[in-house]
Tab-separated table of C-alpha atoms and ligand atoms in Angstrom:
chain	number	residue	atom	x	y	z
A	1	UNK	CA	-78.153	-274.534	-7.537
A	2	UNK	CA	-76.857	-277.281	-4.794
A	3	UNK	CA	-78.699	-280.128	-4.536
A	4	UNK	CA	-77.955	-282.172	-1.540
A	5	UNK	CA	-79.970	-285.569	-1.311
A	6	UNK	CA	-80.511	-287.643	1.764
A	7	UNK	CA	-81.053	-291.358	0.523
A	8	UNK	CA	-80.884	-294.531	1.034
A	9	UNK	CA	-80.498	-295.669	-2.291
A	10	UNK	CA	-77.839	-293.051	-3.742
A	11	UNK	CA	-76.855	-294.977	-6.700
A	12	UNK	CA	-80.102	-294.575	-8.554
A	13	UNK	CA	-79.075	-290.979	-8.566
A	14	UNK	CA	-76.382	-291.583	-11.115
A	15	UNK	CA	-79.087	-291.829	-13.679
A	16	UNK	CA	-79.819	-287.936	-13.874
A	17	UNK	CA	-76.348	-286.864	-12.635
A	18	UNK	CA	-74.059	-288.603	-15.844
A	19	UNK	CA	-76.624	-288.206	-18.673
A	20	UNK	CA	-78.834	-285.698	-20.454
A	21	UNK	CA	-79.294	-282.225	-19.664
A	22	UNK	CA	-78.955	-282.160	-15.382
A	23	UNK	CA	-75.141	-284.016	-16.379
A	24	UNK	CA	-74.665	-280.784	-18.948
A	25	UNK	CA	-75.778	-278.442	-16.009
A	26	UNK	CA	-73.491	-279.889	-13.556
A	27	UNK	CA	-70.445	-279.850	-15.705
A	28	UNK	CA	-71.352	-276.493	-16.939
A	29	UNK	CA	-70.686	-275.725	-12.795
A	30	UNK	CA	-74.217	-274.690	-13.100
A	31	UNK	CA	-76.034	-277.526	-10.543
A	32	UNK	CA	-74.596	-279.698	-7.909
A	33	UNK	CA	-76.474	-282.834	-6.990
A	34	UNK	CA	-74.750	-284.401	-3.478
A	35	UNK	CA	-76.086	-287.684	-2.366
A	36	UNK	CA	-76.137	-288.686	1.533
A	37	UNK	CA	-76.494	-292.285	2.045
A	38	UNK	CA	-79.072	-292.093	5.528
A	39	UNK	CA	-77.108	-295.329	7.177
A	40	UNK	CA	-73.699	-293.315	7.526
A	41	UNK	CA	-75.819	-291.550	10.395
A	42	UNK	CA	-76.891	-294.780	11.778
A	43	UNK	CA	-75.813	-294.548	15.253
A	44	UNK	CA	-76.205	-298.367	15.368
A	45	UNK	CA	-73.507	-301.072	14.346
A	46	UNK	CA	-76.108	-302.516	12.052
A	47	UNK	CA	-76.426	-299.417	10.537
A	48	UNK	CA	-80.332	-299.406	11.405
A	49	UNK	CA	-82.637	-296.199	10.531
A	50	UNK	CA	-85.566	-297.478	10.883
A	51	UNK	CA	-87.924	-298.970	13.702
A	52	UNK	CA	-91.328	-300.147	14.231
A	53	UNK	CA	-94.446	-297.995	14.162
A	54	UNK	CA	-95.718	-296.902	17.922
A	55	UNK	CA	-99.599	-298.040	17.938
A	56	UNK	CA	-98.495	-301.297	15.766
A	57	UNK	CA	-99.387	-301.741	12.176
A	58	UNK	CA	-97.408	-303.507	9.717
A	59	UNK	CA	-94.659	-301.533	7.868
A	60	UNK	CA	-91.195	-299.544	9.461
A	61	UNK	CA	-90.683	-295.658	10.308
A	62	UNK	CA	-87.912	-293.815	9.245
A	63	UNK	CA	-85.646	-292.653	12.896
A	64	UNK	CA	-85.475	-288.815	13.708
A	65	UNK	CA	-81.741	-289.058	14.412
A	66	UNK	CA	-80.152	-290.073	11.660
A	67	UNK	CA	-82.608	-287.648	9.544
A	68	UNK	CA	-81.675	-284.780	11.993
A	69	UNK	CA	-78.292	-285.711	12.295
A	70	UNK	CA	-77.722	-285.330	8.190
A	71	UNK	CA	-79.540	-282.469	7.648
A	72	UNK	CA	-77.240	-280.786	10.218
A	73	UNK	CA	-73.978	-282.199	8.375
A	74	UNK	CA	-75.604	-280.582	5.427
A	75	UNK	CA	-76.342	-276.894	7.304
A	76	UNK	CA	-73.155	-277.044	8.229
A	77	UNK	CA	-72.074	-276.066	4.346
A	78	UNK	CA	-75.281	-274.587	3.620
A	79	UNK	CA	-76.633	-273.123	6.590
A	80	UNK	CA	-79.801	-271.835	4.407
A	81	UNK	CA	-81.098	-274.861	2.484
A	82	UNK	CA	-84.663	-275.463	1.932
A	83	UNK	CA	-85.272	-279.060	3.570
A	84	UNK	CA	-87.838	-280.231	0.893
A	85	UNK	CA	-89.618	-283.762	2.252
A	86	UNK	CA	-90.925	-285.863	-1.016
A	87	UNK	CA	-94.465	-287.503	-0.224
A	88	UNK	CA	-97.861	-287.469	-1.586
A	89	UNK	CA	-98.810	-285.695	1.416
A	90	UNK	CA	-97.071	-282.516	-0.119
A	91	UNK	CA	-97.933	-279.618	-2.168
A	92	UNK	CA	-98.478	-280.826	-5.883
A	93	UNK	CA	-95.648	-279.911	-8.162
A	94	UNK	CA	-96.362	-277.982	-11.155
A	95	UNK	CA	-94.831	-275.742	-13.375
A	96	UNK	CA	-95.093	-272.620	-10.960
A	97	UNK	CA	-93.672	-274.130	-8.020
A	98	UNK	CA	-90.780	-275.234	-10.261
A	99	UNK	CA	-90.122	-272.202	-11.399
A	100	UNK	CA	-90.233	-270.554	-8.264
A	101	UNK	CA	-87.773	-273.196	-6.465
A	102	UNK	CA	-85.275	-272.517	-9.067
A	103	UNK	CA	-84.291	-269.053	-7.780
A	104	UNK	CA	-83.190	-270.792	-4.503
A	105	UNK	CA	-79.056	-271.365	-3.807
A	106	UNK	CA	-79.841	-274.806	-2.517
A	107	UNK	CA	-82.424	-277.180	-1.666
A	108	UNK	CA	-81.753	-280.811	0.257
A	109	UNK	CA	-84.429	-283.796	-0.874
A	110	UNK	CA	-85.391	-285.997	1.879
A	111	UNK	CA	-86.387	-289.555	0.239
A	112	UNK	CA	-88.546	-291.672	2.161
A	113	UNK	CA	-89.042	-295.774	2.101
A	114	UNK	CA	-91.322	-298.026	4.257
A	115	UNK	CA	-93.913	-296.267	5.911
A	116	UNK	CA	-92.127	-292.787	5.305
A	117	UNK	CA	-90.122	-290.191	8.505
A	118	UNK	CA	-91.235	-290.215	12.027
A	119	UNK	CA	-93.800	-287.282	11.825
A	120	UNK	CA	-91.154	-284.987	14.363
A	121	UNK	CA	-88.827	-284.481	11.006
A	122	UNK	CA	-91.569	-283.661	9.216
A	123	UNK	CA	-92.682	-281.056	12.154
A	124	UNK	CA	-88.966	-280.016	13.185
A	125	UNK	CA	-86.579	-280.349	10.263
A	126	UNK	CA	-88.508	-280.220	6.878
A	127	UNK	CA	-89.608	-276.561	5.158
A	128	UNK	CA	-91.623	-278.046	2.773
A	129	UNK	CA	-93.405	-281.533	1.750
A	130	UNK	CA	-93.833	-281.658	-2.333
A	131	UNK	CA	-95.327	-284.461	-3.963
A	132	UNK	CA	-95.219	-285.361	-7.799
A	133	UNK	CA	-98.739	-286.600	-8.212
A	134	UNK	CA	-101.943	-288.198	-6.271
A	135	UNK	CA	-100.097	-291.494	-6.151
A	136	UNK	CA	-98.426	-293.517	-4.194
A	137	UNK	CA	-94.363	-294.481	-5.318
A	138	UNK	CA	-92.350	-297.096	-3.448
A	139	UNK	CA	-89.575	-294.169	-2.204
A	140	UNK	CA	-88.765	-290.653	-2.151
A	141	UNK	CA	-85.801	-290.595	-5.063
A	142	UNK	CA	-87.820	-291.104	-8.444
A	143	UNK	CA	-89.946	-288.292	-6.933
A	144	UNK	CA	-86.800	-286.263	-6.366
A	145	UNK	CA	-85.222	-287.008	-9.872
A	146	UNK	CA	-88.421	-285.467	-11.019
A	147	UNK	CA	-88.243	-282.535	-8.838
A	148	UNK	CA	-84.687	-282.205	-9.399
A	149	UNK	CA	-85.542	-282.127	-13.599
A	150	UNK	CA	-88.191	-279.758	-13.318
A	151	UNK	CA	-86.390	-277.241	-11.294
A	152	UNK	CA	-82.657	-277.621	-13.147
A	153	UNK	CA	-84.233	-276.954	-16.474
A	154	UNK	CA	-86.119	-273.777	-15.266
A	155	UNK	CA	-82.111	-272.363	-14.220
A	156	UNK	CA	-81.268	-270.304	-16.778
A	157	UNK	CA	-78.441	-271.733	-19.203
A	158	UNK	CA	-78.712	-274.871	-18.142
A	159	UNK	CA	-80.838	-275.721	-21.382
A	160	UNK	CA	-78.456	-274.012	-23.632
A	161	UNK	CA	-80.049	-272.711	-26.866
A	162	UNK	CA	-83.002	-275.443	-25.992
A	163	UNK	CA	-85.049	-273.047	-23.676
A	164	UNK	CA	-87.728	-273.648	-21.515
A	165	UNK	CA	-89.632	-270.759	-22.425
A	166	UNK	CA	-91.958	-273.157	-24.911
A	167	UNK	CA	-92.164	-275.855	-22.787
A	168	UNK	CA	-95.648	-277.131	-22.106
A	169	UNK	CA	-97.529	-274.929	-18.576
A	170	UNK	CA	-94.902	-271.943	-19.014
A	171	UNK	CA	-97.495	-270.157	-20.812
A	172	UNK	CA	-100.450	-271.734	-18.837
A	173	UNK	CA	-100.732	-273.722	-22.133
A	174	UNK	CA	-99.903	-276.975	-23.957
A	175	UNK	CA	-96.590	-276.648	-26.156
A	176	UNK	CA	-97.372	-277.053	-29.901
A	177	UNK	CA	-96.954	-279.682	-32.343
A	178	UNK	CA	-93.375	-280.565	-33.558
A	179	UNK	CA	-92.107	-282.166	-36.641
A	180	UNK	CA	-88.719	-283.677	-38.671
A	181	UNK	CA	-87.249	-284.751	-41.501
A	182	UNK	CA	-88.721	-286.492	-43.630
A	183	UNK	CA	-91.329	-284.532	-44.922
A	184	UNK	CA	-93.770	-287.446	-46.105
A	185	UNK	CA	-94.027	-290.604	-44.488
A	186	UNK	CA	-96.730	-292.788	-45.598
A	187	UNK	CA	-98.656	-290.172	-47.236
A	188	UNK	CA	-98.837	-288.375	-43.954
A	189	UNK	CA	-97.526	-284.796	-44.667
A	190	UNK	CA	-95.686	-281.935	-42.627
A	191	UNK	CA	-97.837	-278.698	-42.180
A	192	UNK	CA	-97.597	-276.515	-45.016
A	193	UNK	CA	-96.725	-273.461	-42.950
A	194	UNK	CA	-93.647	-275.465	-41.474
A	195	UNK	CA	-92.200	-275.381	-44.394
A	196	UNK	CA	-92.506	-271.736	-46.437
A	197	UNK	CA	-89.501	-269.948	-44.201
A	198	UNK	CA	-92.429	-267.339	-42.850
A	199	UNK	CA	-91.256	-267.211	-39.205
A	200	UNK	CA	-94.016	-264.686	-38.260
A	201	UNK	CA	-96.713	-267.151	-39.963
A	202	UNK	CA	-94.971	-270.210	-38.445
A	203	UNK	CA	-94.865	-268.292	-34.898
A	204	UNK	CA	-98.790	-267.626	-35.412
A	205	UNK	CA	-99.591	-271.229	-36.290
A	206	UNK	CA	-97.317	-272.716	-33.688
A	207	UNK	CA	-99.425	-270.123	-30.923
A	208	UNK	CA	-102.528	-271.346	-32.822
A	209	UNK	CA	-101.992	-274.862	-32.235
A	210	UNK	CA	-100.573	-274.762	-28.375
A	211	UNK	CA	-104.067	-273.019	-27.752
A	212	UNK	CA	-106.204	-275.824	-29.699
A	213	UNK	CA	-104.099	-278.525	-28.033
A	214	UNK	CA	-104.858	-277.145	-24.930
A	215	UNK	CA	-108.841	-277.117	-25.227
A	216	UNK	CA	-108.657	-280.575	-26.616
A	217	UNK	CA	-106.417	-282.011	-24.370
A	218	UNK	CA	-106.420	-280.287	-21.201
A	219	UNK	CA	-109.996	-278.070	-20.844
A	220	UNK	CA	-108.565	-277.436	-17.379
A	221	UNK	CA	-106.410	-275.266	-17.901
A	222	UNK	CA	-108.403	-273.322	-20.596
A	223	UNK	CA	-110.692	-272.264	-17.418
A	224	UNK	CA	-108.086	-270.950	-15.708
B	1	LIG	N1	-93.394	-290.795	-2.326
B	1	LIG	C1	-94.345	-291.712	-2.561
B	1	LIG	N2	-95.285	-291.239	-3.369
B	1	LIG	C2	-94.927	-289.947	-3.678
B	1	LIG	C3	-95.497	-288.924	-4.463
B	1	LIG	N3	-96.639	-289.099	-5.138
B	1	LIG	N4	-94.860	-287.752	-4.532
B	1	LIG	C4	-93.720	-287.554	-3.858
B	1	LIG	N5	-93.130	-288.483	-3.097
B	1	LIG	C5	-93.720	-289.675	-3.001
């Protein structure tokens, strides 16, 4: 999977792209993440992408140009990438949309600041708006980290002998309970079953569990 990400803050990508498992994928030649810092397409000597809002109001729009004129640098080396807009104006992210972006070659993340894009991107040059929750966040690139997360660790080997297959809403449930060494700690004790070396009865408790953790937790999804 390529990422490409169009940004104006690229650095904060270096968080996901030299640690944990999305730094594993990439070195395994498994992901690319690209960042595109937005004012290299400034066509401005300030190196101004933004401008005030037509109608007034207080807060700055994000220019079509630049926008338009990086997305085409990116087509250029990946003529078919899903342009993916992050706002809370998008579809809701969850585990099925994840899933289902992770079979794609390449996907470019458009992060937003101020007021967000001049409404002709989103018309023009974006495939898709996804947000990450009904809230608002100060930009576009947290929400892209966690869209970038969600859909790396869905790609198969880049979790390794960690799979995703148990994670919590692959199953349409909660994942179950997990424990570690020691085995007592102040009196409180690790399940019985976790211990005898019965995988079946372990695998039967573990399914057990996931479904009670669901209904207590997350009725919602019981329904469905
Ligand atoms: N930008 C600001 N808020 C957002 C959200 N909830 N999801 C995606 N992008 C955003």
């Amino acid at each position: 999977m390529r990422f490409d990400v169009i940004t104006l803050f690229p650095e904060m990508f270096s968080s996901i792209k030299d640690e944990g498992v999305i730094a594993r994928g990439i070195k395994k030649c498994l992901l690319s993440i690209n960042t595109w810092q937005l004012r290299d397409f400034s066509n401005n000597k300030h190196r101004n992408i933004d401008d005030a809002s037509y109608g007034g109001g207080a807060g700055m729009v994000m220019q079509v140009q630049p926008i338009r004129d990086c997305i085409n640098k990116i087509k250029q080396t990946s003529p078919n990438t899903k342009v993916i807009y992050l706002s809370p104006q998008g579809e809701k992210l969850t585990h099925k949309l994840a899933k289902e972006l992770s079979t794609l070659d390449s996907i470019t993340l458009l992060c937003g600041r101020y007021e967000g894009v001049d409404e002709r991107v989103i018309a023009h040059d974006v495939d898709m708006e996804v947000s990450i929750g009904d809230y608002v966040i100060s930009g576009g690139e947290l929400a892209a980290m966690v869209l970038i997360d969600a859909i790396s660790r869905q790609i198969p080997k880049v979790l390794g002998n960690q799979d995703s297959l148990n994670d919590s809403f692959a199953n349409g449930q909660l994942d179950y309970p997990h424990y570690t060494r020691p085995e007592i700690i102040d009196g409180q004790q690790v399940p019985e079953v976790l211990l005898s070396g019965h995988q079946a009865k372990i695998d039967a408790w573990r399914q057990n569990q996931a479904i009670n953790n669901t209904q207590k937790k997350r009725k919602d999804l019981v329904k469905k």
